[in-house]
PDB file of N, CA and C in Angstrom:
ATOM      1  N   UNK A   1      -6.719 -84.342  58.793  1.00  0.00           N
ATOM      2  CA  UNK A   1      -8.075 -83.909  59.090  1.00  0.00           C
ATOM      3  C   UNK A   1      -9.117 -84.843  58.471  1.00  0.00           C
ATOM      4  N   UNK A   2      -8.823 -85.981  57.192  1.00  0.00           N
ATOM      5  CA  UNK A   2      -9.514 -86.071  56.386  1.00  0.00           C
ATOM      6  C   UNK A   2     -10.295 -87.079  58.160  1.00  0.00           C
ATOM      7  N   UNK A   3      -9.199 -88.191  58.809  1.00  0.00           N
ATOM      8  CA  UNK A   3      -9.628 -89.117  59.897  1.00  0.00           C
ATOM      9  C   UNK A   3     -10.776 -88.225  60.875  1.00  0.00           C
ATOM     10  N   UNK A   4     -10.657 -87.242  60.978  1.00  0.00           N
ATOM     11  CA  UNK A   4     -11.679 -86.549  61.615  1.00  0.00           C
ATOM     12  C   UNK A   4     -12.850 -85.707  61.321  1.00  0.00           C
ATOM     13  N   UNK A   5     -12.964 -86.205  59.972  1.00  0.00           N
ATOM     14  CA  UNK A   5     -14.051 -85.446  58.892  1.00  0.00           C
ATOM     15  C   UNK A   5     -15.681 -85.670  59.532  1.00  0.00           C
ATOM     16  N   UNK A   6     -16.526 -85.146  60.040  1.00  0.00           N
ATOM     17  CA  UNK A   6     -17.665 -85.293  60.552  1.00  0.00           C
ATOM     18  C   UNK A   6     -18.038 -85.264  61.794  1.00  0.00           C
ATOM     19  N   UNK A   7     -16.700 -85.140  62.289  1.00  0.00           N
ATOM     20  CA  UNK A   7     -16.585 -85.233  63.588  1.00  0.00           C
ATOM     21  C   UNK A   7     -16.460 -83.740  64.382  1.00  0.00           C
ATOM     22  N   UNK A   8     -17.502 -83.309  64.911  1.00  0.00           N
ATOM     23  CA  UNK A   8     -17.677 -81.913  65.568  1.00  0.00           C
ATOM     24  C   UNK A   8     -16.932 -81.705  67.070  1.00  0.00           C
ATOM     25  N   UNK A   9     -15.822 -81.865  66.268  1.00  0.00           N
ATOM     26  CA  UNK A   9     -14.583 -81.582  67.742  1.00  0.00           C
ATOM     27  C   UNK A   9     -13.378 -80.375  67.749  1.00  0.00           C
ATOM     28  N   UNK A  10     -13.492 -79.778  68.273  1.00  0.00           N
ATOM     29  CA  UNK A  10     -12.156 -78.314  68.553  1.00  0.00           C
ATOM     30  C   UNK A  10     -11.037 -78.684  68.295  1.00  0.00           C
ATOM     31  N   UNK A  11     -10.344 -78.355  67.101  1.00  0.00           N
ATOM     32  CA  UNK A  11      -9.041 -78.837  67.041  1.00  0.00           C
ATOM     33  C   UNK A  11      -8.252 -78.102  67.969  1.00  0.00           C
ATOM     34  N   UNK A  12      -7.286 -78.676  68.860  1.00  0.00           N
ATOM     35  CA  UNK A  12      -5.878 -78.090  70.026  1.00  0.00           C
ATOM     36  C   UNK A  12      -6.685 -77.856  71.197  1.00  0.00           C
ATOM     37  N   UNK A  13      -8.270 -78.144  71.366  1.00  0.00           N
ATOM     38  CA  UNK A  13      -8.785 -78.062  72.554  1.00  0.00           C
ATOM     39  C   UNK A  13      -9.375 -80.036  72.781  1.00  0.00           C
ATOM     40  N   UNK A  14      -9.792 -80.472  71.885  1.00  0.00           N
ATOM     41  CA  UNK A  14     -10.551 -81.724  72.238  1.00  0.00           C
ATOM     42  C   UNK A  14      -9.675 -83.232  71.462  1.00  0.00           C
ATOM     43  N   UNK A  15      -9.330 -82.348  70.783  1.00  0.00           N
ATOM     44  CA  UNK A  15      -8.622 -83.519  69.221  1.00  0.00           C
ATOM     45  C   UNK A  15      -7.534 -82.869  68.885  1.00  0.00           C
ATOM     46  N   UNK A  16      -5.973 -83.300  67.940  1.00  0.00           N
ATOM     47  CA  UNK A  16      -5.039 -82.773  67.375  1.00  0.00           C
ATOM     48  C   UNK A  16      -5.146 -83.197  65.798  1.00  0.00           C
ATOM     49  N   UNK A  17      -5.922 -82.107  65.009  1.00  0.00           N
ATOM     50  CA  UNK A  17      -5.836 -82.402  63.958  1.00  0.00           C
ATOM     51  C   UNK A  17      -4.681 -82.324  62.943  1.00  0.00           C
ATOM     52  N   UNK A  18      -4.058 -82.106  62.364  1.00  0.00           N
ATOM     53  CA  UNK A  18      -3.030 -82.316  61.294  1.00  0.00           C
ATOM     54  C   UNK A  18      -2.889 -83.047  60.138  1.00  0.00           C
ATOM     55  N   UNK A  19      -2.760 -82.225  58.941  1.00  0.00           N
ATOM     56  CA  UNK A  19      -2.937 -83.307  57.315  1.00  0.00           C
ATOM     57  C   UNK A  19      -1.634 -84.033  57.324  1.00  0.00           C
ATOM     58  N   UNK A  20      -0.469 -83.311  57.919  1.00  0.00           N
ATOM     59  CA  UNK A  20       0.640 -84.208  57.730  1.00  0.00           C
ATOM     60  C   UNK A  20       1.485 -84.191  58.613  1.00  0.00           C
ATOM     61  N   UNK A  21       1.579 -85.876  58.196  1.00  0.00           N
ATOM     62  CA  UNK A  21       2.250 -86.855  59.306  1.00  0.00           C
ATOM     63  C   UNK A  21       3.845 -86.445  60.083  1.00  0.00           C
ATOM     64  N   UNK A  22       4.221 -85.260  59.600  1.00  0.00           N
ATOM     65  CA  UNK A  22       5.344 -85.263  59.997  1.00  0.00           C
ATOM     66  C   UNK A  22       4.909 -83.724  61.824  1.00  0.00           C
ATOM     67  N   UNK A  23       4.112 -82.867  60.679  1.00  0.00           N
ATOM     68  CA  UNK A  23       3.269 -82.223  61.902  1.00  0.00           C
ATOM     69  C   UNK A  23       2.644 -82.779  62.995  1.00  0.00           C
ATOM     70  N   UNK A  24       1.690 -83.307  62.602  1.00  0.00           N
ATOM     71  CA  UNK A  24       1.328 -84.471  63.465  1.00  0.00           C
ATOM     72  C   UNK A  24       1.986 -85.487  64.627  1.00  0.00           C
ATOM     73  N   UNK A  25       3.170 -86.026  63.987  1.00  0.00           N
ATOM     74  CA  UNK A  25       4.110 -86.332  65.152  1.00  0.00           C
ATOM     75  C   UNK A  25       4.795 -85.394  66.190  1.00  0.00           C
ATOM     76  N   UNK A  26       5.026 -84.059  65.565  1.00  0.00           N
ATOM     77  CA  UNK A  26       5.460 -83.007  66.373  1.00  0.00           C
ATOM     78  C   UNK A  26       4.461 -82.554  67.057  1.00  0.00           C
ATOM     79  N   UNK A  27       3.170 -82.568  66.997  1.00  0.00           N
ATOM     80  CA  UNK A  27       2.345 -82.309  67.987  1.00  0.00           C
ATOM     81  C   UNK A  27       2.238 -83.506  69.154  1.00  0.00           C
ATOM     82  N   UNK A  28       2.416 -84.739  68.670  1.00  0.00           N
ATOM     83  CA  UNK A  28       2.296 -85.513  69.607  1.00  0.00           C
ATOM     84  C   UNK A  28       3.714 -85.814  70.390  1.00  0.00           C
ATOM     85  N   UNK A  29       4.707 -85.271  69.729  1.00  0.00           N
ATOM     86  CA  UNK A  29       5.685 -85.126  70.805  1.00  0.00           C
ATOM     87  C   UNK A  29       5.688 -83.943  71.718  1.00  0.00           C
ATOM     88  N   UNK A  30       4.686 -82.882  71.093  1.00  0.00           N
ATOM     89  CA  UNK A  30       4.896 -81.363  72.165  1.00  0.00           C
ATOM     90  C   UNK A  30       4.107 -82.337  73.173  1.00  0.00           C
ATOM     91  N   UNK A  31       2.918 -83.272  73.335  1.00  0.00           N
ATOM     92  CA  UNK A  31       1.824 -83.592  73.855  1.00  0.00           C
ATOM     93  C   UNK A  31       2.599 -84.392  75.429  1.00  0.00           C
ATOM     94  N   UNK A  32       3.867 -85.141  74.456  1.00  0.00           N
ATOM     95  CA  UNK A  32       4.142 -86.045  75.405  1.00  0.00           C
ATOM     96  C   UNK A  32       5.296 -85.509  76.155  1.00  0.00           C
ATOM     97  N   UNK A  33       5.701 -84.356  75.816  1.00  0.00           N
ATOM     98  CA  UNK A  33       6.321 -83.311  76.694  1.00  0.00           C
ATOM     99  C   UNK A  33       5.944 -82.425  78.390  1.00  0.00           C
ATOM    100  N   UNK A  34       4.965 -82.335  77.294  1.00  0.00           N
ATOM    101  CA  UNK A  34       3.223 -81.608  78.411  1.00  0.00           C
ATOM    102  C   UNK A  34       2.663 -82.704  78.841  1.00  0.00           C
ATOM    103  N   UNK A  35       2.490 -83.119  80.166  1.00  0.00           N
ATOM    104  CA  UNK A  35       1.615 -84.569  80.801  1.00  0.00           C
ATOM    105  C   UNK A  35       0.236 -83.429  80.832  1.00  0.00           C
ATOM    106  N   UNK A  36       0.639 -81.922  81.669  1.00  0.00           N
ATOM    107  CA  UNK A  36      -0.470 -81.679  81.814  1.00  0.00           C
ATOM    108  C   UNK A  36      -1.363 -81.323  80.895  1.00  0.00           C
ATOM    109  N   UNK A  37      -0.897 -80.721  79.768  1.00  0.00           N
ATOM    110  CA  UNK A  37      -1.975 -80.113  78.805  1.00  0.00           C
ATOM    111  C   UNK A  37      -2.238 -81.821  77.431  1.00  0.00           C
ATOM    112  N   UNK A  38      -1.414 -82.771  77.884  1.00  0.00           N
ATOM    113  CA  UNK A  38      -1.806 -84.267  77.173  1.00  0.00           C
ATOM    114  C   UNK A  38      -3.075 -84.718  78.105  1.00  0.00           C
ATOM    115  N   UNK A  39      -3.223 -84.684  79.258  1.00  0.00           N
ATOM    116  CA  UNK A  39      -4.549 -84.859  80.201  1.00  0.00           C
ATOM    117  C   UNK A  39      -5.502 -84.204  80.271  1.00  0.00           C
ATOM    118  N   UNK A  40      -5.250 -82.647  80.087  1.00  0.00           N
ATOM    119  CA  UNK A  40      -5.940 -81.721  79.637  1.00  0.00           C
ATOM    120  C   UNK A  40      -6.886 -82.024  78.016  1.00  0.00           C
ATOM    121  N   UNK A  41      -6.841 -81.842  77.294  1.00  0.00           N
ATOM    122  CA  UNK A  41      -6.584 -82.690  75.602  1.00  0.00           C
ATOM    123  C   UNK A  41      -7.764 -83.967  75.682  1.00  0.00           C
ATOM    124  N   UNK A  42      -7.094 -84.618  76.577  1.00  0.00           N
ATOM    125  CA  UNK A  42      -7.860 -85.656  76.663  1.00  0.00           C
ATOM    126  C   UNK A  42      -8.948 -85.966  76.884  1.00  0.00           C
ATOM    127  N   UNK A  43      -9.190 -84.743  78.490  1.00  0.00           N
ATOM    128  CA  UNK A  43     -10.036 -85.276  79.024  1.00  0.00           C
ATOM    129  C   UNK A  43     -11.289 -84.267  78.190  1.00  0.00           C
ATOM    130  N   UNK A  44     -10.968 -83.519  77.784  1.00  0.00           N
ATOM    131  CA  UNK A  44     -11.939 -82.510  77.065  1.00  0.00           C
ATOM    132  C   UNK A  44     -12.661 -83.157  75.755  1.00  0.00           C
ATOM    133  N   UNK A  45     -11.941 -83.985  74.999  1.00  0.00           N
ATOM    134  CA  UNK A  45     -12.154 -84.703  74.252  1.00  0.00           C
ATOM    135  C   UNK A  45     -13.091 -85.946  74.364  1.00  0.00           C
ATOM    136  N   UNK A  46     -12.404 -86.784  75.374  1.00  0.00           N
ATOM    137  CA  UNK A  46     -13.144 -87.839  76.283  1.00  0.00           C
ATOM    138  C   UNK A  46     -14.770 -87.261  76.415  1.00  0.00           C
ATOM    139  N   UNK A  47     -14.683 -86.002  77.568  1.00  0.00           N
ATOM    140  CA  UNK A  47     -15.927 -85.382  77.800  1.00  0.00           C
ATOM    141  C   UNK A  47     -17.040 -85.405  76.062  1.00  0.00           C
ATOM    142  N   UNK A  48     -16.298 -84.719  75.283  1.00  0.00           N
ATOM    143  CA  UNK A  48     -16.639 -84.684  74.016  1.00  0.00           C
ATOM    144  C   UNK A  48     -17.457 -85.490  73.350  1.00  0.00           C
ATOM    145  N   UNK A  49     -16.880 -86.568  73.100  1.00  0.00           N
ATOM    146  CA  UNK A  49     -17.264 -87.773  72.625  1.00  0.00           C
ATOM    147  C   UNK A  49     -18.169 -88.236  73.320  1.00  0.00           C
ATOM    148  N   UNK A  50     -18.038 -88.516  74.711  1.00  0.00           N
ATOM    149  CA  UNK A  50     -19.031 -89.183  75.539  1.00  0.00           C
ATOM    150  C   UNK A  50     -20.729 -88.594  75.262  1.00  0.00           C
ATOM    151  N   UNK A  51     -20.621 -87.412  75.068  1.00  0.00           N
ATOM    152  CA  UNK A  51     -21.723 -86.097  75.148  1.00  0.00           C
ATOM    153  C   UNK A  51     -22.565 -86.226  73.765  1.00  0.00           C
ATOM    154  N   UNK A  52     -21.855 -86.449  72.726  1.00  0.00           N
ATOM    155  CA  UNK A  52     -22.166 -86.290  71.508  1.00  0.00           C
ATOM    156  C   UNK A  52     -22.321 -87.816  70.808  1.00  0.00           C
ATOM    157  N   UNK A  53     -21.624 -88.810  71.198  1.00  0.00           N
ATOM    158  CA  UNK A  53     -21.689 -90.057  70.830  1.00  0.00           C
ATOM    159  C   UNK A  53     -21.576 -90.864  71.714  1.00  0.00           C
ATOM    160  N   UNK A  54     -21.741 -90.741  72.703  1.00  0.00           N
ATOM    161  CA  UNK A  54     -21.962 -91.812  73.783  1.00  0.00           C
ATOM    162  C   UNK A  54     -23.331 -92.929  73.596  1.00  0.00           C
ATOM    163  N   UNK A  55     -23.730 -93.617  74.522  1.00  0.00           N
ATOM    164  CA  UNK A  55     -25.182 -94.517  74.834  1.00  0.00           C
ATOM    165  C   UNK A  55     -26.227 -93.745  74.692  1.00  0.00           C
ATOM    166  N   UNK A  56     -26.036 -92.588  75.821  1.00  0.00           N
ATOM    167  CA  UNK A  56     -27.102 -91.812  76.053  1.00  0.00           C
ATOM    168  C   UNK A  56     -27.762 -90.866  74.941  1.00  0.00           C
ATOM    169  N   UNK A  57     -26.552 -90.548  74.328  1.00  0.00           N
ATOM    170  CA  UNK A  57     -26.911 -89.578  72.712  1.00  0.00           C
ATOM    171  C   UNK A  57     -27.578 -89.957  72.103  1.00  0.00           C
ATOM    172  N   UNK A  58     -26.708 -91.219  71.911  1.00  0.00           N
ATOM    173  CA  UNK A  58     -27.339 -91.960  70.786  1.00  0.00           C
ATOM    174  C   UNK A  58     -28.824 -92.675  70.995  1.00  0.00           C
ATOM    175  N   UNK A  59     -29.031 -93.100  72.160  1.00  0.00           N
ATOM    176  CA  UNK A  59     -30.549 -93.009  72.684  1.00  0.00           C
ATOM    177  C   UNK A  59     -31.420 -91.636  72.163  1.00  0.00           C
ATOM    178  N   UNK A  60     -30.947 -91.054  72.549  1.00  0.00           N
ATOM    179  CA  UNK A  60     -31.820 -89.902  72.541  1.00  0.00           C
ATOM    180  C   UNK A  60     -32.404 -89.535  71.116  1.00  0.00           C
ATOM    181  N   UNK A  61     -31.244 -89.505  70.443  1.00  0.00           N
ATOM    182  CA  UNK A  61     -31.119 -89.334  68.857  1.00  0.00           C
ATOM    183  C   UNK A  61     -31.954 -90.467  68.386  1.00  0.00           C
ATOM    184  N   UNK A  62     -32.277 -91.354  68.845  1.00  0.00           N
ATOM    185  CA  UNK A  62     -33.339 -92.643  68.202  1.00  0.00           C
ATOM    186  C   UNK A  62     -34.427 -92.656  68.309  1.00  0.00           C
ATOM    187  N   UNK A  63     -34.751 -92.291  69.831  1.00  0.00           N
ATOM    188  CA  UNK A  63     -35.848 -91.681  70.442  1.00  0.00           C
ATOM    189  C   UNK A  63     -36.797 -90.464  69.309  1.00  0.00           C
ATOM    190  N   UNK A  64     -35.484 -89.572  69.426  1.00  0.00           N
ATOM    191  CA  UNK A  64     -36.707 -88.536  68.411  1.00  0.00           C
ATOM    192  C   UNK A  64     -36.760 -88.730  67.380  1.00  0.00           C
ATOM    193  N   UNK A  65     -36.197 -89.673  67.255  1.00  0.00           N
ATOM    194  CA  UNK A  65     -36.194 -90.427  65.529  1.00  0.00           C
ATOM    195  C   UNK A  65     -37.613 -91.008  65.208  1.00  0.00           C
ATOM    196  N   UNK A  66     -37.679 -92.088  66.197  1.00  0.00           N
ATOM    197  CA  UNK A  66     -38.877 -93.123  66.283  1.00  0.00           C
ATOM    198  C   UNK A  66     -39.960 -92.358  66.649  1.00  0.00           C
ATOM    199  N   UNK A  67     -40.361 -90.740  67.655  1.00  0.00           N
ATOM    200  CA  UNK A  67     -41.221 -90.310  68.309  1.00  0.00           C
ATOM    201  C   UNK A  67     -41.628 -88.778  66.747  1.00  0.00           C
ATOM    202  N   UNK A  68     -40.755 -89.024  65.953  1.00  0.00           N
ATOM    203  CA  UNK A  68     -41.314 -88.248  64.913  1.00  0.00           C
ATOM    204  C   UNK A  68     -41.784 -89.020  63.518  1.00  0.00           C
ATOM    205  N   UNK A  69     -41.229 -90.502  63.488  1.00  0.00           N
ATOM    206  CA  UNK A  69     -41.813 -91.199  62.631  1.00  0.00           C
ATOM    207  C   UNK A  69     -43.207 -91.723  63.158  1.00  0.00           C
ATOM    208  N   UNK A  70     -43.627 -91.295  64.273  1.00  0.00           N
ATOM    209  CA  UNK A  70     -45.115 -92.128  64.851  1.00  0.00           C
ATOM    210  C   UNK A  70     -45.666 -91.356  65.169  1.00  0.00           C
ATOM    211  N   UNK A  71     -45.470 -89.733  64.447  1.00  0.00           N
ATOM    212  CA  UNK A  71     -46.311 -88.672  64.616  1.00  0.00           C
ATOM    213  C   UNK A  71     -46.694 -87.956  63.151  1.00  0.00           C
ATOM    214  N   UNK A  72     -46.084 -88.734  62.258  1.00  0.00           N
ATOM    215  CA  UNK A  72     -46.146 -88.441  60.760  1.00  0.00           C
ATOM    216  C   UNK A  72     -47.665 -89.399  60.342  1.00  0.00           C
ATOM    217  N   UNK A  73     -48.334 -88.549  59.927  1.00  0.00           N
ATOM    218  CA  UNK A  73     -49.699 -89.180  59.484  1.00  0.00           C
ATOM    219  C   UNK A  73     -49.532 -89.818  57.894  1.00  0.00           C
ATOM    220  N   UNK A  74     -50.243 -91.147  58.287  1.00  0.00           N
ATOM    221  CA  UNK A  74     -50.173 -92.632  57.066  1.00  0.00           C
ATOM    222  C   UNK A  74     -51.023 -91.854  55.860  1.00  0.00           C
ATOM    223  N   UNK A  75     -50.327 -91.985  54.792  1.00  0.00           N
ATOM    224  CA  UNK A  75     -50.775 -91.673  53.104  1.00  0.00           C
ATOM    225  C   UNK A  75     -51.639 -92.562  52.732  1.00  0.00           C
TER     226      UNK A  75
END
């Protein structure tokens, strides 16, 4: 979990979190068992990321960054 610390993602819906490596491989072998719920996983995740840290976010997030520092009145 520590690799996914800050990161606002659903563990077993978007991401497979696990502290240890031996769990962890057993999830990624249930994963590669399941094509469908490994595509599933993915794409929810994919969606995820794109939404929250993509171009566009991160635009946006700068935007009201810069549009609240140029609305703060000079000392």
């Amino acid at each position: 979990s520590v690799g996914a610390e800050g990161l606002e993602l659903i563990n077993n819906q978007e991401v497979v979190i696990e502290d240890n490596p031996m769990q962890f491989a057993a999830r990624v072998v249930e994963l590669l068992g399941n094509p469908d719920r490994c595509r599933q996983l993915g794409r929810k995740g994919r969606s995820r990321v794109q939404r929250e840290y993509g171009w566009k976010a991160i635009g946006e997030k700068l935007r009201s960054v810069y549009t609240s520092l140029s609305e703060k009145p000079k000392e």
